[in-house]
Amino acid sequence: MEREEKTMSKEQTKKDFYALDEAAVFSEVDSSKNGLTKEEAASRLETYGPNELEEGEKRSTLQKFIDQFKDFMIVVLLIAAIISGTIGGEMADAIIILVVVIVNAVLGVFQENKAEEAIDALKKMASPMANVKRSGEIVQVKSGELVPGDVIIMEAGDVVPADIRLYNTNSLKVEEAALTGESVPVEKSLESVEAGAAIGDRTNMAFSSTNVTYGRGEGVVVSTGMNTEVGNIANMLQNTEEKKTPLQQNQDNLGKSLTILILIIAALMFVIGFGFNDRPWLDMLMVSISVAVAAIPEGLPAISTIILALGTQAMAKENALIRKLPAVETLGGTEVICSDKTGTLTQNKMTIEKVYYNGQLHGANEEIDLNLPVMRVMNFANDTKVAEDRSLIGDPTETALVQFGFDKGFELKAALNDMPRVSEVPFDSDRKLMSTIHKDKDSFYVATKGAPDELLKRCTSILKDGEIVPLTNADRKTILDQNHALAVQALRVLAMAFKTIDTVPSKVDTETVEQDLVFAGLVGMIDPERPEAKAAIAEAKSAGIRTIMITGDHKDTASAIAARLGILDENAANNAILTGAQLDDILEHEFENTVQNYSVYARVSPEHKVRIVKAWQKQGKVVAMTGDGVNDAPSLKQSDIGVGMGITGTEVSKGASDMVLADDNFATIVNAVKEGRKVFANIQKAVQYLLSANLGEVLTLFVATLLGWTILEPIHLLWINLVTDVFPAIALGLEEPEEDIMEQKPRGRSSNFFSNGVFPSMIYQGIYEGAITLFVFWLANYYYGFELHIAEAMAFLTLGFIQLAHAYNSKSVFKSLFSVGPFGNKMLNYATILSLGLILLVVFVPGLNTIFGIYDMTGQQWMIVIIAALSIIPFVEIVKAILRGVGYDDKVNQNK
């Protein structure tokens, strides 16, 4: 074949081949039904490149490791380490900070490497070999060597190797759920489709990485590699911008805020001490640096990482597998769950729901006479293969019919032994029927199933109460009305008919077999909702979380399932359904302003899913996206938290997810949200505890500087930080969730570590800690006239003990310590004992007590310290009671 003189590039021209007729398609790809020559194919392979998905530019492990140190909080911690280790002279503190930073960086690199598996999984989906016509002969070629213009032959069991425009089909059905989300295999046809049609409606196309489930077909390759629909998804995955999670944003904001505050306080202290109190500048510089180091919660990243890791372990036990640590916390802030229908909200398997016979509609759970023709026909007129283990292989619609028979006790193998199939009229997309002929002693039994309207045209009789009687117009109307009633419930309806003949015709076709049939009944089936999904959606709603259903299925099917699940509410304003075609007609800014009006999306493409997620994010919402197919991967990555399915999910969707459900159970998401809320609440408790303690330390030194007091030595401050910060804070991360945690409104994107009453609590508690410490020093040094080292020792012990007592206050922001169980958290009890032991170590171990200046303390002095430290518990209890009394806790926490 002479090739046209035209320039082709690896970027194949994207055309609506499905909208062109056969001749125009072959003209566009410069080919014919005989295929390409080997030489032409080789030439095009050089031009277009291999039929493979390209990898994005990968960073080296070293680059990823370096990038981990660009986080603002990490920079602050590194500066703190330098200050502590050099000017401050505290190498132990510096080493601890550096260990925390390095561990965080290693974890970050590990998680990032896992995320890159998404593209690798996409590449593995390609079919290894394809049957191709080259110069009119059928040969097997590696799918990677296919080029536009190649003619492909496909049959049941094949994976489609490229995007193909079909020109010849024989009962061809292709399962496209991984690409479109539609659970039922698509029956392919040859007619041109209107330009702009959704992927699921391009019935004359077969798409790369989908599966042929029935029949056979021929077509010409129109797109390969990254130009296919699955390649488009891979490209979207590569170009999706990585976003910081709310937790990472919170840590960044906290680090920046603390840095500014620390610099201001340190500068003020230096100016006041050196400029107004005439203290030596070097002395004041060291004091200012000590305050700066003390004010930085250097353990916070490590503590939050540990709390998140503990959360992942708890969630794994509940079948929620976390791939990225921050996803645990993000789940807790989720406000919108955009859920794929097929395999997520539904079971991804067709199931018989209604059976109509003898003029009555019966539920699938009702008893049924196994000898009824409707039961026999649905099993006989069926190409399902039954494996030795009774697993079923074939078209999902047909396997559903056989499975229904199994469930009711119909033994198909035994029935076929008694009445073996001797001939058949295969399914044809034009007449929408199939028939099988079975030997029945001295006669033959014809079983026919198909579309109700088409089958009724071939029926002349009807079975009523065991008798065959003529089919009247009234009977036809009743049957068609029943068909419509089932269809509007989104049930897929098939009709069953039969007859008995004396001999098998010499020519077996629709004219000789599918005439004068006896109507036996109707069967309605659907991909049913998961039984636990409805309750999970209701619980999510009570927790202030909106569930949105997104599917590639038809609008009627989506509407029916959504109504059954409780996603659609007739009384709600946001009850609208939108199709992909309708979404295309809505301008971006207009959709962003009206996205809250829609609860269900049908016939959507991967681009639509990403657009929906982005629109909700523009509204400031934290969005979770669930899905199991290749088509879900870009939206999973775009969302704040992508939730993949572990059983039915493709490797692509799992690779693009932050969390994978091991049981594919939508209800597991709600349990994970609860765990996520607990994790964030516990991180907040740790933040409240740490920063109120740090605030107490800073205020103590700041006020003491103003007054010209020498209240704490740098070694005192650093030791308190070392022994009281980490262990109790980690233990607070193991607190059980509060009972009303799922009744509170979602935190959302605007919340931070200081939300939900944490900031005011931190302020008044930190002020009290500093005030009590200053009071004890004043009492010891100025009221009782104790020696300075005794007064300093009492201030040191008061500050250390009061922080340990305050850890118990931090178990709840507003609830009484005694209502949440003061000693219910065993790890907090152990952590307190350990920290207390480390403080007492420097008091009673000879040599250490000399270094710290703590010796010769009397019983009276110890009593003052203990009473002062424990006083924070009744003080905080009183403030909490006042806040509850004025309803402040309800104002910041309660779901609206």
PDB file of N, CA, C and O in Angstrom, residues 60-98:
ATOM      1  N   SER A  60      15.078  10.777  41.735  1.00  0.00           N
ATOM      2  CA  SER A  60      15.878   9.777  42.439  1.00  0.00           C
ATOM      3  C   SER A  60      15.499   9.764  43.916  1.00  0.00           C
ATOM      4  O   SER A  60      14.891  10.709  44.432  1.00  0.00           O
ATOM      5  N   THR A  61      15.880   8.692  44.590  1.00  0.00           N
ATOM      6  CA  THR A  61      15.592   8.584  46.026  1.00  0.00           C
ATOM      7  C   THR A  61      16.260   9.717  46.793  1.00  0.00           C
ATOM      8  O   THR A  61      15.692  10.249  47.752  1.00  0.00           O
ATOM      9  N   LEU A  62      17.472  10.116  46.359  1.00  0.00           N
ATOM     10  CA  LEU A  62      18.173  11.216  47.019  1.00  0.00           C
ATOM     11  C   LEU A  62      17.395  12.520  46.869  1.00  0.00           C
ATOM     12  O   LEU A  62      17.258  13.291  47.830  1.00  0.00           O
ATOM     13  N   GLN A  63      16.856  12.766  45.651  1.00  0.00           N
ATOM     14  CA  GLN A  63      16.074  13.989  45.432  1.00  0.00           C
ATOM     15  C   GLN A  63      14.831  14.005  46.345  1.00  0.00           C
ATOM     16  O   GLN A  63      14.483  15.031  46.919  1.00  0.00           O
ATOM     17  N   LYS A  64      14.189  12.847  46.421  1.00  0.00           N
ATOM     18  CA  LYS A  64      13.000  12.757  47.278  1.00  0.00           C
ATOM     19  C   LYS A  64      13.374  13.015  48.741  1.00  0.00           C
ATOM     20  O   LYS A  64      12.638  13.680  49.473  1.00  0.00           O
ATOM     21  N   PHE A  65      14.531  12.474  49.155  1.00  0.00           N
ATOM     22  CA  PHE A  65      14.964  12.647  50.542  1.00  0.00           C
ATOM     23  C   PHE A  65      15.250  14.119  50.829  1.00  0.00           C
ATOM     24  O   PHE A  65      14.841  14.653  51.865  1.00  0.00           O
ATOM     25  N   ILE A  66      15.917  14.796  49.904  1.00  0.00           N
ATOM     26  CA  ILE A  66      16.227  16.226  50.080  1.00  0.00           C
ATOM     27  C   ILE A  66      14.947  17.047  50.137  1.00  0.00           C
ATOM     28  O   ILE A  66      14.828  17.999  50.915  1.00  0.00           O
ATOM     29  N   ASP A  67      13.970  16.682  49.299  1.00  0.00           N
ATOM     30  CA  ASP A  67      12.704  17.423  49.263  1.00  0.00           C
ATOM     31  C   ASP A  67      11.968  17.383  50.596  1.00  0.00           C
ATOM     32  O   ASP A  67      11.177  18.285  50.902  1.00  0.00           O
ATOM     33  N   GLN A  68      12.203  16.324  51.363  1.00  0.00           N
ATOM     34  CA  GLN A  68      11.517  16.212  52.652  1.00  0.00           C
ATOM     35  C   GLN A  68      11.928  17.341  53.612  1.00  0.00           C
ATOM     36  O   GLN A  68      11.198  17.669  54.538  1.00  0.00           O
ATOM     37  N   PHE A  69      13.094  17.947  53.363  1.00  0.00           N
ATOM     38  CA  PHE A  69      13.606  18.981  54.268  1.00  0.00           C
ATOM     39  C   PHE A  69      13.166  20.387  53.848  1.00  0.00           C
ATOM     40  O   PHE A  69      13.596  21.370  54.435  1.00  0.00           O
ATOM     41  N   LYS A  70      12.287  20.461  52.825  1.00  0.00           N
ATOM     42  CA  LYS A  70      11.780  21.763  52.412  1.00  0.00           C
ATOM     43  C   LYS A  70      10.564  22.187  53.223  1.00  0.00           C
ATOM     44  O   LYS A  70      10.094  23.313  53.082  1.00  0.00           O
ATOM     45  N   ASP A  71      10.060  21.281  54.033  1.00  0.00           N
ATOM     46  CA  ASP A  71       8.922  21.597  54.892  1.00  0.00           C
ATOM     47  C   ASP A  71       9.331  22.646  55.932  1.00  0.00           C
ATOM     48  O   ASP A  71      10.396  22.557  56.534  1.00  0.00           O
ATOM     49  N   PHE A  72       8.468  23.647  56.149  1.00  0.00           N
ATOM     50  CA  PHE A  72       8.822  24.775  57.018  1.00  0.00           C
ATOM     51  C   PHE A  72       9.101  24.321  58.449  1.00  0.00           C
ATOM     52  O   PHE A  72      10.046  24.790  59.095  1.00  0.00           O
ATOM     53  N   MET A  73       8.263  23.418  58.963  1.00  0.00           N
ATOM     54  CA  MET A  73       8.447  22.947  60.335  1.00  0.00           C
ATOM     55  C   MET A  73       9.780  22.221  60.478  1.00  0.00           C
ATOM     56  O   MET A  73      10.457  22.347  61.506  1.00  0.00           O
ATOM     57  N   ILE A  74      10.175  21.482  59.442  1.00  0.00           N
ATOM     58  CA  ILE A  74      11.456  20.778  59.480  1.00  0.00           C
ATOM     59  C   ILE A  74      12.606  21.785  59.521  1.00  0.00           C
ATOM     60  O   ILE A  74      13.585  21.599  60.250  1.00  0.00           O
ATOM     61  N   VAL A  75      12.476  22.861  58.743  1.00  0.00           N
ATOM     62  CA  VAL A  75      13.504  23.910  58.756  1.00  0.00           C
ATOM     63  C   VAL A  75      13.628  24.510  60.157  1.00  0.00           C
ATOM     64  O   VAL A  75      14.729  24.725  60.664  1.00  0.00           O
ATOM     65  N   VAL A  76      12.485  24.779  60.789  1.00  0.00           N
ATOM     66  CA  VAL A  76      12.483  25.316  62.151  1.00  0.00           C
ATOM     67  C   VAL A  76      13.193  24.371  63.105  1.00  0.00           C
ATOM     68  O   VAL A  76      14.010  24.771  63.947  1.00  0.00           O
ATOM     69  N   LEU A  77      12.911  23.068  62.953  1.00  0.00           N
ATOM     70  CA  LEU A  77      13.532  22.077  63.842  1.00  0.00           C
ATOM     71  C   LEU A  77      15.045  21.998  63.617  1.00  0.00           C
ATOM     72  O   LEU A  77      15.816  21.851  64.568  1.00  0.00           O
ATOM     73  N   LEU A  78      15.476  22.108  62.370  1.00  0.00           N
ATOM     74  CA  LEU A  78      16.908  22.075  62.089  1.00  0.00           C
ATOM     75  C   LEU A  78      17.615  23.279  62.709  1.00  0.00           C
ATOM     76  O   LEU A  78      18.722  23.153  63.260  1.00  0.00           O
ATOM     77  N   ILE A  79      16.980  24.451  62.617  1.00  0.00           N
ATOM     78  CA  ILE A  79      17.543  25.647  63.243  1.00  0.00           C
ATOM     79  C   ILE A  79      17.636  25.451  64.759  1.00  0.00           C
ATOM     80  O   ILE A  79      18.637  25.810  65.398  1.00  0.00           O
ATOM     81  N   ALA A  80      16.584  24.852  65.326  1.00  0.00           N
ATOM     82  CA  ALA A  80      16.581  24.582  66.772  1.00  0.00           C
ATOM     83  C   ALA A  80      17.721  23.637  67.139  1.00  0.00           C
ATOM     84  O   ALA A  80      18.367  23.801  68.179  1.00  0.00           O
ATOM     85  N   ALA A  81      17.967  22.635  66.299  1.00  0.00           N
ATOM     86  CA  ALA A  81      19.051  21.687  66.574  1.00  0.00           C
ATOM     87  C   ALA A  81      20.404  22.389  66.557  1.00  0.00           C
ATOM     88  O   ALA A  81      21.252  22.135  67.415  1.00  0.00           O
ATOM     89  N   ILE A  82      20.585  23.268  65.578  1.00  0.00           N
ATOM     90  CA  ILE A  82      21.859  24.002  65.482  1.00  0.00           C
ATOM     91  C   ILE A  82      22.062  24.886  66.712  1.00  0.00           C
ATOM     92  O   ILE A  82      23.144  24.931  67.299  1.00  0.00           O
ATOM     93  N   ILE A  83      20.975  25.589  67.085  1.00  0.00           N
ATOM     94  CA  ILE A  83      21.061  26.460  68.265  1.00  0.00           C
ATOM     95  C   ILE A  83      21.370  25.650  69.512  1.00  0.00           C
ATOM     96  O   ILE A  83      22.222  26.013  70.329  1.00  0.00           O
ATOM     97  N   SER A  84      20.660  24.522  69.678  1.00  0.00           N
ATOM     98  CA  SER A  84      20.843  23.703  70.877  1.00  0.00           C
ATOM     99  C   SER A  84      22.249  23.119  70.944  1.00  0.00           C
ATOM    100  O   SER A  84      22.860  23.082  72.010  1.00  0.00           O
ATOM    101  N   GLY A  85      22.737  22.649  69.791  1.00  0.00           N
ATOM    102  CA  GLY A  85      24.020  21.955  69.788  1.00  0.00           C
ATOM    103  C   GLY A  85      25.225  22.858  69.801  1.00  0.00           C
ATOM    104  O   GLY A  85      26.295  22.446  70.236  1.00  0.00           O
ATOM    105  N   THR A  86      25.075  24.091  69.318  1.00  0.00           N
ATOM    106  CA  THR A  86      26.238  24.981  69.236  1.00  0.00           C
ATOM    107  C   THR A  86      26.188  26.045  70.316  1.00  0.00           C
ATOM    108  O   THR A  86      26.875  25.948  71.329  1.00  0.00           O
ATOM    109  N   ILE A  87      25.360  27.043  70.104  1.00  0.00           N
ATOM    110  CA  ILE A  87      25.322  28.161  71.054  1.00  0.00           C
ATOM    111  C   ILE A  87      24.805  27.693  72.416  1.00  0.00           C
ATOM    112  O   ILE A  87      25.332  28.056  73.457  1.00  0.00           O
ATOM    113  N   GLY A  88      23.744  26.846  72.384  1.00  0.00           N
ATOM    114  CA  GLY A  88      23.164  26.395  73.658  1.00  0.00           C
ATOM    115  C   GLY A  88      23.994  25.347  74.350  1.00  0.00           C
ATOM    116  O   GLY A  88      23.855  25.138  75.547  1.00  0.00           O
ATOM    117  N   GLY A  89      24.819  24.627  73.591  1.00  0.00           N
ATOM    118  CA  GLY A  89      25.675  23.620  74.204  1.00  0.00           C
ATOM    119  C   GLY A  89      24.958  22.359  74.638  1.00  0.00           C
ATOM    120  O   GLY A  89      25.500  21.565  75.407  1.00  0.00           O
ATOM    121  N   GLU A  90      23.738  22.120  74.140  1.00  0.00           N
ATOM    122  CA  GLU A  90      22.962  20.947  74.543  1.00  0.00           C
ATOM    123  C   GLU A  90      22.931  19.962  73.375  1.00  0.00           C
ATOM    124  O   GLU A  90      22.005  19.939  72.571  1.00  0.00           O
ATOM    125  N   MET A  91      23.950  19.091  73.300  1.00  0.00           N
ATOM    126  CA  MET A  91      24.054  18.149  72.195  1.00  0.00           C
ATOM    127  C   MET A  91      22.956  17.094  72.231  1.00  0.00           C
ATOM    128  O   MET A  91      22.484  16.632  71.195  1.00  0.00           O
ATOM    129  N   ALA A  92      22.545  16.674  73.430  1.00  0.00           N
ATOM    130  CA  ALA A  92      21.499  15.643  73.548  1.00  0.00           C
ATOM    131  C   ALA A  92      20.209  16.119  72.889  1.00  0.00           C
ATOM    132  O   ALA A  92      19.562  15.384  72.133  1.00  0.00           O
ATOM    133  N   ASP A  93      19.839  17.365  73.167  1.00  0.00           N
ATOM    134  CA  ASP A  93      18.625  17.924  72.576  1.00  0.00           C
ATOM    135  C   ASP A  93      18.756  18.009  71.054  1.00  0.00           C
ATOM    136  O   ASP A  93      17.812  17.703  70.310  1.00  0.00           O
ATOM    137  N   ALA A  94      19.942  18.430  70.600  1.00  0.00           N
ATOM    138  CA  ALA A  94      20.175  18.549  69.162  1.00  0.00           C
ATOM    139  C   ALA A  94      20.081  17.189  68.474  1.00  0.00           C
ATOM    140  O   ALA A  94      19.501  17.059  67.387  1.00  0.00           O
ATOM    141  N   ILE A  95      20.642  16.151  69.107  1.00  0.00           N
ATOM    142  CA  ILE A  95      20.616  14.804  68.522  1.00  0.00           C
ATOM    143  C   ILE A  95      19.173  14.291  68.418  1.00  0.00           C
ATOM    144  O   ILE A  95      18.779  13.710  67.407  1.00  0.00           O
ATOM    145  N   ILE A  96      18.380  14.521  69.451  1.00  0.00           N
ATOM    146  CA  ILE A  96      16.977  14.083  69.436  1.00  0.00           C
ATOM    147  C   ILE A  96      16.226  14.731  68.277  1.00  0.00           C
ATOM    148  O   ILE A  96      15.485  14.073  67.537  1.00  0.00           O
ATOM    149  N   ILE A  97      16.435  16.049  68.115  1.00  0.00           N
ATOM    150  CA  ILE A  97      15.746  16.766  67.027  1.00  0.00           C
ATOM    151  C   ILE A  97      16.157  16.202  65.669  1.00  0.00           C
ATOM    152  O   ILE A  97      15.317  15.954  64.803  1.00  0.00           O
ATOM    153  N   LEU A  98      17.458  15.963  65.478  1.00  0.00           N
ATOM    154  CA  LEU A  98      17.945  15.454  64.192  1.00  0.00           C
ATOM    155  C   LEU A  98      17.402  14.059  63.897  1.00  0.00           C
ATOM    156  O   LEU A  98      17.051  13.740  62.752  1.00  0.00           O
TER     157      LEU A  98
END
